[in-house]
mmCIF file of C-alpha atoms and ligand atoms in Angstrom:
data_model
loop_
_atom_site.group_PDB
_atom_site.id
_atom_site.type_symbol
_atom_site.label_atom_id
_atom_site.label_comp_id
_atom_site.label_asym_id
_atom_site.label_seq_id
_atom_site.Cartn_x
_atom_site.Cartn_y
_atom_site.Cartn_z
ATOM 1 C CA MET N 7 5.144 -22.584 12.375
ATOM 2 C CA ASN N 8 3.686 -19.239 13.452
ATOM 3 C CA MET N 9 3.992 -16.116 11.330
ATOM 4 C CA THR N 10 2.655 -12.613 11.798
ATOM 5 C CA VAL N 11 1.156 -10.065 9.459
ATOM 6 C CA ALA N 12 2.378 -6.915 11.195
ATOM 7 C CA LEU N 13 -0.242 -4.197 10.781
ATOM 8 C CA GLY N 14 -0.305 -2.506 14.153
ATOM 9 C CA ALA N 15 -3.692 -2.959 15.817
ATOM 10 C CA ARG N 16 -4.795 -5.117 12.875
ATOM 11 C CA SER N 17 -1.883 -7.579 13.170
ATOM 12 C CA TYR N 18 -2.667 -11.283 13.127
ATOM 13 C CA GLU N 19 -1.083 -14.702 13.348
ATOM 14 C CA ILE N 20 -0.873 -17.343 10.669
ATOM 15 C CA ALA N 21 -0.493 -20.760 12.268
ATOM 16 C CA VAL N 22 0.750 -23.473 9.909
ATOM 17 C CA ASN N 23 0.510 -27.070 11.152
ATOM 18 C CA GLU N 24 0.901 -25.890 14.728
ATOM 19 C CA PRO N 25 0.233 -28.416 17.482
ATOM 20 C CA GLY N 26 -3.010 -27.844 19.325
ATOM 21 C CA GLY N 27 -6.427 -27.910 17.813
ATOM 22 C CA PHE N 28 -8.441 -25.242 16.088
ATOM 23 C CA ILE N 29 -10.842 -24.591 18.965
ATOM 24 C CA SER N 30 -8.191 -23.664 21.517
ATOM 25 C CA THR N 31 -6.227 -21.644 18.934
ATOM 26 C CA VAL N 32 -9.223 -19.634 17.789
ATOM 27 C CA ARG N 33 -10.350 -18.973 21.363
ATOM 28 C CA ALA N 34 -6.868 -17.777 22.285
ATOM 29 C CA ALA N 35 -6.763 -15.513 19.217
ATOM 30 C CA VAL N 36 -10.161 -13.837 19.515
ATOM 31 C CA GLY N 37 -11.186 -14.219 23.173
ATOM 32 C CA ALA N 38 -14.819 -14.623 24.191
ATOM 33 C CA ALA N 39 -17.015 -14.426 21.115
ATOM 34 C CA SER N 40 -19.965 -15.956 19.340
ATOM 35 C CA TYR N 41 -19.143 -17.847 16.169
ATOM 36 C CA VAL N 42 -20.584 -18.811 12.830
ATOM 37 C CA ILE N 43 -18.979 -21.140 10.297
ATOM 38 C CA VAL N 44 -19.233 -20.384 6.576
ATOM 39 C CA THR N 45 -18.260 -23.172 4.180
ATOM 40 C CA ASN N 46 -19.557 -24.718 0.967
ATOM 41 C CA THR N 47 -21.691 -27.799 0.397
ATOM 42 C CA THR N 48 -18.761 -29.896 -0.923
ATOM 43 C CA LEU N 49 -16.594 -29.231 2.122
ATOM 44 C CA GLN N 50 -19.521 -29.638 4.478
ATOM 45 C CA LYS N 51 -19.833 -33.227 3.256
ATOM 46 C CA LEU N 52 -16.099 -33.950 3.097
ATOM 47 C CA TYR N 53 -15.368 -32.563 6.567
ATOM 48 C CA ASP N 54 -18.707 -33.397 8.162
ATOM 49 C CA VAL N 55 -17.305 -34.847 11.407
ATOM 50 C CA GLU N 56 -14.819 -32.031 12.008
ATOM 51 C CA LEU N 57 -17.301 -29.262 11.211
ATOM 52 C CA ARG N 58 -19.973 -30.808 13.424
ATOM 53 C CA GLN N 59 -17.489 -30.980 16.280
ATOM 54 C CA TRP N 60 -16.469 -27.334 15.819
ATOM 55 C CA SER N 61 -20.085 -26.320 15.498
ATOM 56 C CA THR N 62 -20.982 -28.063 18.759
ATOM 57 C CA GLU N 63 -17.982 -26.879 20.764
ATOM 58 C CA LEU N 64 -18.189 -23.279 19.576
ATOM 59 C CA GLN N 65 -21.995 -23.273 19.438
ATOM 60 C CA ALA N 66 -21.569 -22.052 15.884
ATOM 61 C CA PRO N 67 -24.315 -22.393 13.278
ATOM 62 C CA VAL N 68 -23.033 -23.550 9.878
ATOM 63 C CA CYS N 69 -23.852 -21.658 6.684
ATOM 64 C CA ALA N 70 -23.003 -23.739 3.591
ATOM 65 C CA ILE N 71 -23.041 -21.877 0.280
ATOM 66 C CA ALA N 72 -23.135 -23.497 -3.160
ATOM 67 C CA ASP N 73 -19.750 -24.591 -4.527
ATOM 68 C CA GLY N 74 -18.063 -22.770 -7.405
ATOM 69 C CA GLU N 75 -16.720 -19.480 -8.692
ATOM 70 C CA GLN N 76 -20.062 -18.842 -10.450
ATOM 71 C CA HIS N 77 -21.612 -18.426 -6.983
ATOM 72 C CA LYS N 78 -19.185 -15.699 -5.919
ATOM 73 C CA HIS N 79 -21.639 -12.866 -6.451
ATOM 74 C CA LEU N 80 -23.698 -10.335 -4.517
ATOM 75 C CA GLY N 81 -26.708 -12.676 -4.284
ATOM 76 C CA VAL N 82 -24.776 -15.284 -2.275
ATOM 77 C CA TRP N 83 -23.045 -12.589 -0.211
ATOM 78 C CA SER N 84 -26.520 -11.281 0.640
ATOM 79 C CA ASP N 85 -27.643 -14.832 1.599
ATOM 80 C CA VAL N 86 -24.705 -15.077 4.001
ATOM 81 C CA LEU N 87 -25.635 -11.729 5.533
ATOM 82 C CA ASP N 88 -29.241 -12.943 5.937
ATOM 83 C CA PHE N 89 -27.884 -16.009 7.730
ATOM 84 C CA LEU N 90 -25.781 -13.869 10.083
ATOM 85 C CA LEU N 91 -28.696 -11.545 10.811
ATOM 86 C CA ARG N 92 -31.128 -14.376 11.477
ATOM 87 C CA ALA N 93 -28.590 -16.069 13.778
ATOM 88 C CA ASN N 94 -28.911 -13.024 16.028
ATOM 89 C CA LEU N 95 -25.187 -12.425 16.185
ATOM 90 C CA ASP N 96 -23.819 -9.240 17.640
ATOM 91 C CA ARG N 97 -20.666 -7.208 17.034
ATOM 92 C CA ASN N 98 -18.647 -9.714 19.000
ATOM 93 C CA ALA N 99 -19.316 -12.356 16.350
ATOM 94 C CA VAL N 100 -16.483 -14.133 14.595
ATOM 95 C CA VAL N 101 -17.050 -15.594 11.134
ATOM 96 C CA ILE N 102 -15.016 -18.721 10.451
ATOM 97 C CA ALA N 103 -14.376 -19.155 6.716
ATOM 98 C CA PHE N 104 -13.685 -22.836 6.036
ATOM 99 C CA GLY N 105 -12.839 -23.381 2.385
ATOM 100 C CA GLY N 106 -10.953 -22.209 -0.649
ATOM 101 C CA GLY N 107 -10.637 -18.704 -2.027
ATOM 102 C CA VAL N 108 -14.303 -18.440 -2.978
ATOM 103 C CA VAL N 109 -15.569 -19.160 0.542
ATOM 104 C CA GLY N 110 -12.835 -16.972 2.059
ATOM 105 C CA ASP N 111 -13.598 -14.019 -0.207
ATOM 106 C CA ILE N 112 -17.377 -14.141 0.315
ATOM 107 C CA ALA N 113 -17.258 -14.872 4.051
ATOM 108 C CA GLY N 114 -14.609 -12.175 4.547
ATOM 109 C CA PHE N 115 -16.693 -9.644 2.649
ATOM 110 C CA ALA N 116 -19.795 -10.604 4.653
ATOM 111 C CA ALA N 117 -17.763 -10.126 7.859
ATOM 112 C CA ALA N 118 -16.559 -6.746 6.565
ATOM 113 C CA SER N 119 -20.136 -5.562 6.028
ATOM 114 C CA PHE N 120 -22.124 -7.272 8.812
ATOM 115 C CA LEU N 121 -22.878 -4.642 11.490
ATOM 116 C CA ARG N 122 -20.251 -2.479 9.734
ATOM 117 C CA GLY N 123 -17.571 -5.072 10.300
ATOM 118 C CA VAL N 124 -17.018 -8.064 12.576
ATOM 119 C CA ARG N 125 -13.958 -10.256 12.940
ATOM 120 C CA TYR N 126 -13.301 -13.346 10.851
ATOM 121 C CA VAL N 127 -10.916 -16.262 10.780
ATOM 122 C CA GLN N 128 -9.592 -17.966 7.674
ATOM 123 C CA VAL N 129 -9.246 -21.741 7.544
ATOM 124 C CA PRO N 130 -8.006 -22.241 3.981
ATOM 125 C CA THR N 131 -8.512 -25.681 2.462
ATOM 126 C CA THR N 132 -6.977 -25.236 -1.016
ATOM 127 C CA LEU N 133 -3.320 -24.645 -1.797
ATOM 128 C CA LEU N 134 -4.217 -21.340 -3.472
ATOM 129 C CA ALA N 135 -6.113 -20.167 -0.406
ATOM 130 C CA MET N 136 -3.292 -21.216 1.959
ATOM 131 C CA VAL N 137 -0.531 -19.346 0.159
ATOM 132 C CA ASP N 138 -2.489 -16.465 -1.290
ATOM 133 C CA SER N 139 -6.133 -15.573 -0.726
ATOM 134 C CA SER N 140 -6.411 -16.220 3.030
ATOM 135 C CA VAL N 141 -3.606 -13.775 3.831
ATOM 136 C CA GLY N 142 -3.808 -10.072 3.112
ATOM 137 C CA GLY N 143 -7.387 -9.026 3.746
ATOM 138 C CA LYS N 144 -8.734 -8.724 0.217
ATOM 139 C CA THR N 145 -12.366 -9.812 0.302
ATOM 140 C CA GLY N 146 -15.130 -9.498 -2.234
ATOM 141 C CA VAL N 147 -17.308 -10.890 -4.985
ATOM 142 C CA ASN N 148 -17.466 -10.853 -8.773
ATOM 143 C CA HIS N 149 -19.777 -8.713 -10.891
ATOM 144 C CA GLU N 150 -20.963 -9.359 -14.432
ATOM 145 C CA THR N 151 -18.558 -6.610 -15.551
ATOM 146 C CA GLY N 152 -15.539 -8.371 -14.050
ATOM 147 C CA LYS N 153 -13.937 -10.418 -11.283
ATOM 148 C CA ASN N 154 -13.529 -9.129 -7.725
ATOM 149 C CA ARG N 155 -14.992 -5.739 -8.643
ATOM 150 C CA ILE N 156 -16.914 -5.356 -5.392
ATOM 151 C CA GLY N 157 -15.311 -5.843 -2.011
ATOM 152 C CA ALA N 158 -13.370 -4.484 0.916
ATOM 153 C CA PHE N 159 -9.998 -4.689 2.557
ATOM 154 C CA HIS N 160 -10.719 -6.464 5.820
ATOM 155 C CA GLN N 161 -7.933 -8.319 7.608
ATOM 156 C CA PRO N 162 -8.696 -11.624 9.344
ATOM 157 C CA SER N 163 -7.990 -12.130 13.052
ATOM 158 C CA LEU N 164 -6.299 -15.483 12.509
ATOM 159 C CA VAL N 165 -5.320 -17.738 9.609
ATOM 160 C CA TRP N 166 -5.236 -21.387 10.636
ATOM 161 C CA VAL N 167 -3.507 -23.630 8.101
ATOM 162 C CA ARG N 168 -3.487 -27.430 8.093
ATOM 163 C CA THR N 169 -1.735 -28.791 5.005
ATOM 164 C CA THR N 170 -3.427 -32.176 5.533
ATOM 165 C CA TYR N 171 -6.633 -30.618 4.157
ATOM 166 C CA LEU N 172 -4.869 -30.788 0.802
ATOM 167 C CA ASP N 173 -5.018 -34.606 0.917
ATOM 168 C CA SER N 174 -8.590 -34.411 -0.389
ATOM 169 C CA LEU N 175 -7.967 -31.633 -2.929
ATOM 170 C CA PRO N 176 -8.423 -32.776 -6.557
ATOM 171 C CA GLU N 177 -5.213 -32.848 -8.613
ATOM 172 C CA ARG N 178 -6.206 -30.087 -11.008
ATOM 173 C CA GLU N 179 -6.991 -27.709 -8.117
ATOM 174 C CA TYR N 180 -3.719 -28.598 -6.440
ATOM 175 C CA ALA N 181 -1.721 -27.932 -9.608
ATOM 176 C CA ALA N 182 -3.486 -24.593 -10.103
ATOM 177 C CA GLY N 183 -2.647 -23.592 -6.514
ATOM 178 C CA TYR N 184 0.943 -24.570 -7.139
ATOM 179 C CA GLY N 185 0.996 -21.794 -9.746
ATOM 180 C CA GLU N 186 0.825 -19.263 -6.904
ATOM 181 C CA VAL N 187 3.621 -21.044 -4.987
ATOM 182 C CA PHE N 188 5.757 -21.089 -8.131
ATOM 183 C CA LYS N 189 5.117 -17.350 -8.454
ATOM 184 C CA TYR N 190 6.902 -16.692 -5.150
ATOM 185 C CA GLY N 191 10.018 -18.229 -6.728
ATOM 186 C CA PHE N 192 10.125 -15.146 -8.945
ATOM 187 C CA ILE N 193 9.348 -12.440 -6.386
ATOM 188 C CA GLY N 194 10.538 -13.858 -3.064
ATOM 189 C CA GLY N 195 14.300 -13.339 -3.391
ATOM 190 C CA ALA N 196 17.236 -15.529 -4.422
ATOM 191 C CA ASP N 197 16.744 -18.094 -1.632
ATOM 192 C CA MET N 198 13.116 -18.787 -2.594
ATOM 193 C CA ALA N 199 14.131 -18.907 -6.265
ATOM 194 C CA GLU N 200 16.611 -21.664 -5.470
ATOM 195 C CA PHE N 201 14.189 -23.480 -3.152
ATOM 196 C CA ILE N 202 11.545 -23.704 -5.888
ATOM 197 C CA ARG N 203 14.062 -24.718 -8.549
ATOM 198 C CA LYS N 204 15.410 -27.516 -6.349
ATOM 199 C CA ASN N 205 12.143 -28.771 -4.850
ATOM 200 C CA HIS N 206 9.819 -28.309 -7.806
ATOM 201 C CA PHE N 207 9.022 -31.986 -8.343
ATOM 202 C CA ASP N 208 8.639 -32.810 -4.649
ATOM 203 C CA ILE N 209 6.166 -29.952 -4.186
ATOM 204 C CA ALA N 210 4.299 -30.804 -7.378
ATOM 205 C CA LEU N 211 4.008 -34.419 -6.146
ATOM 206 C CA ARG N 212 2.814 -33.288 -2.686
ATOM 207 C CA HIS N 213 5.797 -34.610 -0.763
ATOM 208 C CA PRO N 214 4.660 -33.599 2.772
ATOM 209 C CA GLU N 215 7.896 -31.958 3.965
ATOM 210 C CA ALA N 216 8.567 -30.062 0.753
ATOM 211 C CA LEU N 217 4.923 -29.020 0.628
ATOM 212 C CA GLU N 218 4.904 -27.738 4.196
ATOM 213 C CA GLU N 219 8.101 -25.783 3.628
ATOM 214 C CA ALA N 220 6.752 -24.351 0.360
ATOM 215 C CA VAL N 221 3.538 -23.252 2.103
ATOM 216 C CA CYS N 222 5.443 -21.651 5.007
ATOM 217 C CA ARG N 223 7.913 -19.872 2.748
ATOM 218 C CA SER N 224 5.137 -18.610 0.454
ATOM 219 C CA ILE N 225 3.045 -17.316 3.351
ATOM 220 C CA ALA N 226 6.087 -15.633 4.917
ATOM 221 C CA ILE N 227 6.735 -13.770 1.665
ATOM 222 C CA LYS N 228 3.116 -12.706 1.316
ATOM 223 C CA ALA N 229 2.874 -11.708 5.005
ATOM 224 C CA ASP N 230 5.988 -9.564 4.647
ATOM 225 C CA ILE N 231 4.695 -7.848 1.495
ATOM 226 C CA VAL N 232 1.242 -7.195 3.011
ATOM 227 C CA SER N 233 2.847 -5.853 6.203
ATOM 228 C CA ARG N 234 4.774 -3.345 4.101
ATOM 229 C CA ASP N 235 1.959 -2.406 1.718
ATOM 230 C CA GLU N 236 -1.522 -3.322 2.926
ATOM 231 C CA ARG N 237 -3.487 -1.515 0.204
ATOM 232 C CA GLU N 238 -1.372 -2.203 -2.852
ATOM 233 C CA GLY N 239 0.151 1.245 -3.197
ATOM 234 C CA GLY N 240 3.616 -0.135 -3.956
ATOM 235 C CA VAL N 241 5.417 -3.412 -3.362
ATOM 236 C CA ARG N 242 2.189 -5.476 -3.126
ATOM 237 C CA ALA N 243 1.849 -5.107 -6.896
ATOM 238 C CA LEU N 244 4.686 -7.655 -7.209
ATOM 239 C CA LEU N 245 2.187 -10.335 -6.183
ATOM 240 C CA ASN N 246 0.622 -9.804 -9.601
ATOM 241 C CA PHE N 247 3.550 -11.493 -11.361
ATOM 242 C CA GLY N 248 1.971 -13.436 -14.234
ATOM 243 C CA HIS N 249 -1.467 -12.028 -13.412
ATOM 244 C CA THR N 250 -1.836 -9.242 -16.011
ATOM 245 C CA PHE N 251 -1.389 -11.881 -18.709
ATOM 246 C CA GLY N 252 -3.332 -14.485 -16.717
ATOM 247 C CA HIS N 253 -6.326 -12.242 -16.105
ATOM 248 C CA ALA N 254 -6.419 -11.373 -19.825
ATOM 249 C CA LEU N 255 -6.600 -15.093 -20.633
ATOM 250 C CA GLU N 256 -9.344 -15.708 -18.091
ATOM 251 C CA ARG N 257 -11.320 -12.770 -19.503
ATOM 252 C CA TYR N 258 -10.714 -13.889 -23.086
ATOM 253 C CA TYR N 259 -12.092 -17.372 -22.321
ATOM 254 C CA GLN N 260 -14.889 -15.817 -20.255
ATOM 255 C CA TYR N 261 -13.771 -17.624 -17.108
ATOM 256 C CA ARG N 262 -14.546 -21.022 -18.600
ATOM 257 C CA GLY N 263 -12.245 -23.975 -19.152
ATOM 258 C CA LEU N 264 -9.202 -22.495 -17.421
ATOM 259 C CA LEU N 265 -8.605 -22.254 -13.674
ATOM 260 C CA HIS N 266 -7.084 -19.056 -12.265
ATOM 261 C CA GLY N 267 -3.805 -20.750 -11.297
ATOM 262 C CA GLU N 268 -3.566 -22.354 -14.742
ATOM 263 C CA ALA N 269 -3.981 -18.936 -16.360
ATOM 264 C CA VAL N 270 -1.274 -17.592 -14.020
ATOM 265 C CA PHE N 271 1.108 -20.352 -15.185
ATOM 266 C CA VAL N 272 0.616 -19.230 -18.796
ATOM 267 C CA GLY N 273 0.932 -15.607 -17.650
ATOM 268 C CA MET N 274 4.251 -16.311 -15.930
ATOM 269 C CA ALA N 275 5.556 -17.963 -19.102
ATOM 270 C CA CYS N 276 4.597 -14.805 -21.037
ATOM 271 C CA ALA N 277 6.231 -12.494 -18.488
ATOM 272 C CA ILE N 278 9.483 -14.492 -18.573
ATOM 273 C CA GLU N 279 9.369 -14.388 -22.367
ATOM 274 C CA VAL N 280 8.918 -10.592 -22.324
ATOM 275 C CA SER N 281 11.931 -10.259 -20.011
ATOM 276 C CA ARG N 282 13.994 -12.475 -22.287
ATOM 277 C CA ARG N 283 13.064 -10.520 -25.412
ATOM 278 C CA ALA N 284 13.537 -7.137 -23.714
ATOM 279 C CA ARG N 285 16.879 -8.355 -22.276
ATOM 280 C CA LEU N 286 15.814 -7.523 -18.736
ATOM 281 C CA TYR N 287 17.923 -10.243 -17.160
ATOM 282 C CA ALA N 288 21.656 -10.844 -17.498
ATOM 283 C CA PRO N 289 22.961 -13.623 -19.770
ATOM 284 C CA ALA N 290 24.515 -15.230 -16.671
ATOM 285 C CA ASP N 291 20.981 -15.836 -15.300
ATOM 286 C CA ALA N 292 19.591 -17.248 -18.537
ATOM 287 C CA SER N 293 20.044 -20.888 -17.469
ATOM 288 C CA TRP N 294 17.895 -20.334 -14.331
ATOM 289 C CA PHE N 295 15.137 -18.713 -16.372
ATOM 290 C CA ASP N 296 15.313 -21.445 -19.041
ATOM 291 C CA GLU N 297 15.066 -24.143 -16.393
ATOM 292 C CA MET N 298 12.099 -22.449 -14.707
ATOM 293 C CA GLN N 299 10.356 -22.097 -18.087
ATOM 294 C CA THR N 300 10.611 -25.862 -18.578
ATOM 295 C CA LYS N 301 9.151 -26.478 -15.099
ATOM 296 C CA LEU N 302 6.100 -24.268 -15.654
ATOM 297 C CA MET N 303 2.874 -26.178 -16.069
ATOM 298 C CA ARG N 304 1.410 -25.597 -19.526
ATOM 299 C CA PRO N 305 -2.329 -26.228 -19.325
ATOM 300 C CA SER N 306 -4.068 -26.863 -22.620
ATOM 301 C CA LEU N 307 -6.023 -23.780 -23.628
ATOM 302 C CA PRO N 308 -9.757 -24.150 -24.368
ATOM 303 C CA ALA N 309 -9.126 -22.878 -27.946
ATOM 304 C CA THR N 310 -6.310 -21.240 -29.890
ATOM 305 C CA PRO N 311 -6.471 -17.589 -28.856
ATOM 306 C CA ASP N 312 -6.557 -14.494 -31.048
ATOM 307 C CA ILE N 313 -3.402 -12.679 -29.895
ATOM 308 C CA ALA N 314 -4.643 -9.170 -30.765
ATOM 309 C CA LYS N 315 -7.762 -9.748 -28.632
ATOM 310 C CA LEU N 316 -5.649 -11.124 -25.793
ATOM 311 C CA TYR N 317 -3.501 -8.004 -25.923
ATOM 312 C CA ALA N 318 -6.625 -5.813 -25.857
ATOM 313 C CA ALA N 319 -7.980 -7.814 -22.900
ATOM 314 C CA MET N 320 -4.883 -6.874 -20.879
ATOM 315 C CA PHE N 321 -6.117 -3.277 -20.770
ATOM 316 C CA SER N 322 -9.255 -4.154 -18.778
ATOM 317 C CA ASP N 323 -7.071 -5.089 -15.825
ATOM 318 C CA LYS N 324 -7.715 -3.164 -12.597
ATOM 319 C CA LYS N 325 -3.986 -2.430 -12.450
ATOM 320 C CA VAL N 326 -3.807 -0.485 -15.746
ATOM 321 C CA ARG N 327 -2.920 3.148 -14.922
ATOM 322 C CA ALA N 328 -3.477 6.057 -17.318
ATOM 323 C CA GLY N 329 -3.892 3.589 -20.191
ATOM 324 C CA LYS N 330 -0.451 2.065 -19.536
ATOM 325 C CA LEU N 331 0.149 -1.610 -18.859
ATOM 326 C CA ARG N 332 2.126 -2.129 -15.686
ATOM 327 C CA LEU N 333 3.870 -5.459 -16.034
ATOM 328 C CA VAL N 334 5.655 -7.334 -13.266
ATOM 329 C CA LEU N 335 8.737 -8.682 -15.026
ATOM 330 C CA PRO N 336 11.577 -10.852 -13.739
ATOM 331 C CA VAL N 337 15.043 -9.313 -13.822
ATOM 332 C CA LYS N 338 17.019 -11.760 -11.638
ATOM 333 C CA PRO N 339 16.239 -15.116 -10.003
ATOM 334 C CA GLY N 340 13.676 -14.240 -7.317
ATOM 335 C CA VAL N 341 13.510 -10.548 -8.247
ATOM 336 C CA CYS N 342 10.914 -8.719 -10.350
ATOM 337 C CA GLU N 343 10.432 -5.102 -11.357
ATOM 338 C CA ILE N 344 7.312 -3.203 -12.368
ATOM 339 C CA ARG N 345 7.655 -1.813 -15.877
ATOM 340 C CA ASP N 346 5.307 0.299 -17.981
ATOM 341 C CA ASP N 347 7.672 0.872 -20.908
ATOM 342 C CA ILE N 348 7.532 -2.441 -22.764
ATOM 343 C CA ALA N 349 6.774 -2.153 -26.484
ATOM 344 C CA GLU N 350 3.461 -3.579 -27.701
ATOM 345 C CA GLU N 351 5.374 -5.628 -30.266
ATOM 346 C CA THR N 352 7.405 -7.388 -27.547
ATOM 347 C CA ILE N 353 4.273 -8.267 -25.579
ATOM 348 C CA MET N 354 2.519 -9.578 -28.700
ATOM 349 C CA GLU N 355 5.567 -11.675 -29.595
ATOM 350 C CA ALA N 356 5.617 -13.140 -26.087
ATOM 351 C CA TRP N 357 1.918 -14.089 -26.375
ATOM 352 C CA GLU N 358 2.631 -15.654 -29.796
ATOM 353 C CA SER N 359 5.557 -17.697 -28.604
ATOM 354 C CA VAL N 360 3.783 -19.006 -25.486
ATOM 355 C CA CYS N 361 0.307 -19.608 -26.933
ATOM 356 C CA ALA N 362 1.212 -20.715 -30.478
HETATM 357 N N1 NAD S 427 -8.561 -12.478 -1.656
HETATM 358 C C1 NAD S 427 -7.452 -12.649 -2.327
HETATM 359 O O1 NAD S 427 -6.401 -12.043 -2.042
HETATM 360 C C2 NAD S 427 -7.430 -13.652 -3.449
HETATM 361 C C3 NAD S 427 -6.209 -14.039 -4.021
HETATM 362 C C4 NAD S 427 -6.232 -15.009 -5.010
HETATM 363 C C5 NAD S 427 -7.428 -15.568 -5.412
HETATM 364 N N2 NAD S 427 -8.595 -15.160 -4.843
HETATM 365 C C6 NAD S 427 -9.864 -15.760 -5.229
HETATM 366 O O2 NAD S 427 -9.851 -17.129 -4.839
HETATM 367 C C7 NAD S 427 -10.758 -17.843 -5.659
HETATM 368 C C8 NAD S 427 -10.118 -19.138 -6.087
HETATM 369 O O3 NAD S 427 -9.836 -19.885 -4.923
HETATM 370 P P1 NAD S 427 -9.600 -21.460 -4.974
HETATM 371 O O4 NAD S 427 -8.631 -21.765 -6.049
HETATM 372 O O5 NAD S 427 -9.316 -21.895 -3.592
HETATM 373 O O6 NAD S 427 -10.988 -21.992 -5.524
HETATM 374 P P2 NAD S 427 -12.323 -22.535 -4.790
HETATM 375 O O7 NAD S 427 -12.548 -21.861 -3.523
HETATM 376 O O8 NAD S 427 -13.393 -22.483 -5.820
HETATM 377 O O9 NAD S 427 -11.958 -24.054 -4.512
HETATM 378 C C9 NAD S 427 -11.699 -24.906 -5.599
HETATM 379 C C10 NAD S 427 -12.501 -26.204 -5.503
HETATM 380 O O10 NAD S 427 -11.887 -27.048 -4.534
HETATM 381 C C11 NAD S 427 -12.868 -27.494 -3.595
HETATM 382 N N3 NAD S 427 -12.144 -27.694 -2.344
HETATM 383 C C12 NAD S 427 -11.659 -26.736 -1.521
HETATM 384 N N4 NAD S 427 -10.932 -27.301 -0.543
HETATM 385 C C13 NAD S 427 -10.973 -28.634 -0.738
HETATM 386 C C14 NAD S 427 -10.410 -29.746 -0.080
HETATM 387 N N5 NAD S 427 -9.592 -29.605 0.972
HETATM 388 N N6 NAD S 427 -10.679 -30.985 -0.549
HETATM 389 C C15 NAD S 427 -11.462 -31.143 -1.645
HETATM 390 N N7 NAD S 427 -12.004 -30.137 -2.351
HETATM 391 C C16 NAD S 427 -11.756 -28.887 -1.878
HETATM 392 C C17 NAD S 427 -13.889 -26.400 -3.576
HETATM 393 O O11 NAD S 427 -15.130 -26.871 -3.101
HETATM 394 C C18 NAD S 427 -13.941 -26.019 -5.057
HETATM 395 O O12 NAD S 427 -14.753 -26.904 -5.764
HETATM 396 C C19 NAD S 427 -11.118 -16.923 -6.809
HETATM 397 O O13 NAD S 427 -12.418 -16.444 -6.627
HETATM 398 C C20 NAD S 427 -10.107 -15.795 -6.707
HETATM 399 O O14 NAD S 427 -10.628 -14.567 -7.179
HETATM 400 C C21 NAD S 427 -8.606 -14.232 -3.874
#
């Protein structure tokens, strides 16, 4: 399936499981260019044959960074830039990011800064990267003061998705990525809400057809939102459903012992609980919300959290405006609203009931 992020001159295609190989697709998308492949050492080993073939056919040197979120910092970004500079690439260069969200974010940010910006292509290899990080143009690195604090909006020229890459993805990473798919069930309209409710187990168990449809539907929702609000001035904030709570958890545990998607699962449970307590959804919809609550993955937390500290951690979020929490809260199956008027007590109670 082919989808488009419609951003005028910066529009691009997202090709999901399209026939035809990567080489011909990338050449058709970007025209004559010189290439470089950025990946990590784990993927370089796992996909050795494929990457060697791409490297030979595109005459693309391969830059493999160390694997892990702890390497998503300015030092590694600078190493990638060194690599690009030493490879003697010019402004017609295209950076191919082959990997999960970490590789995509660093390679995209390097492409945004190299020679004041060259094109890049995303080849996402995790479920999270397929449905979330590869689409939308947010690139960047972490800083010791917080995650993703340094970066740039820089849209890719192509996103090339092959769901078969997920065959090698470890179960925990897959489940964490599913958190982002599940999220679209709350923000992507009534049809997506019903699709996720009905196909939850098939997607969770990687049934190929359900998985492909879930990936396509999720990307279509994200592409539509990004097309309408590239820089997060409005509707793009809906993508943060579950994230204000999730980010607070990640910060509280100092980014150890809990994957991002796992934290988002807990965050979605909290957001649903806030909506229930604040009576934001109609009694007629309660059965849908109750069913979705039971389907949410509940990862075990590294330690029992201190709820007051978790609440305080919510205020370090980039999305806090004028000291007010802006929460994305579900009001109907598939529909969320942004609210900044929820009482502290209600939020604390939601944390208690989910994390107790
Ligand atoms: N730019 C955005 O809009 C955006 C959105 C959401 C998240 N992010 C960022 O994405 C990052 C998380 O991304 P992620 O969850 O993909 O993590 P990741 O990139 O760290 O990948 C997770 C692990 O899976 C391995 N892996 C990747 N593909 C594999 C495959 N096919 N087979 C086997 N192993 C594979 C990786 O080597 C890594 O060890 C975070 O840094 C987050 O901030 C960015």
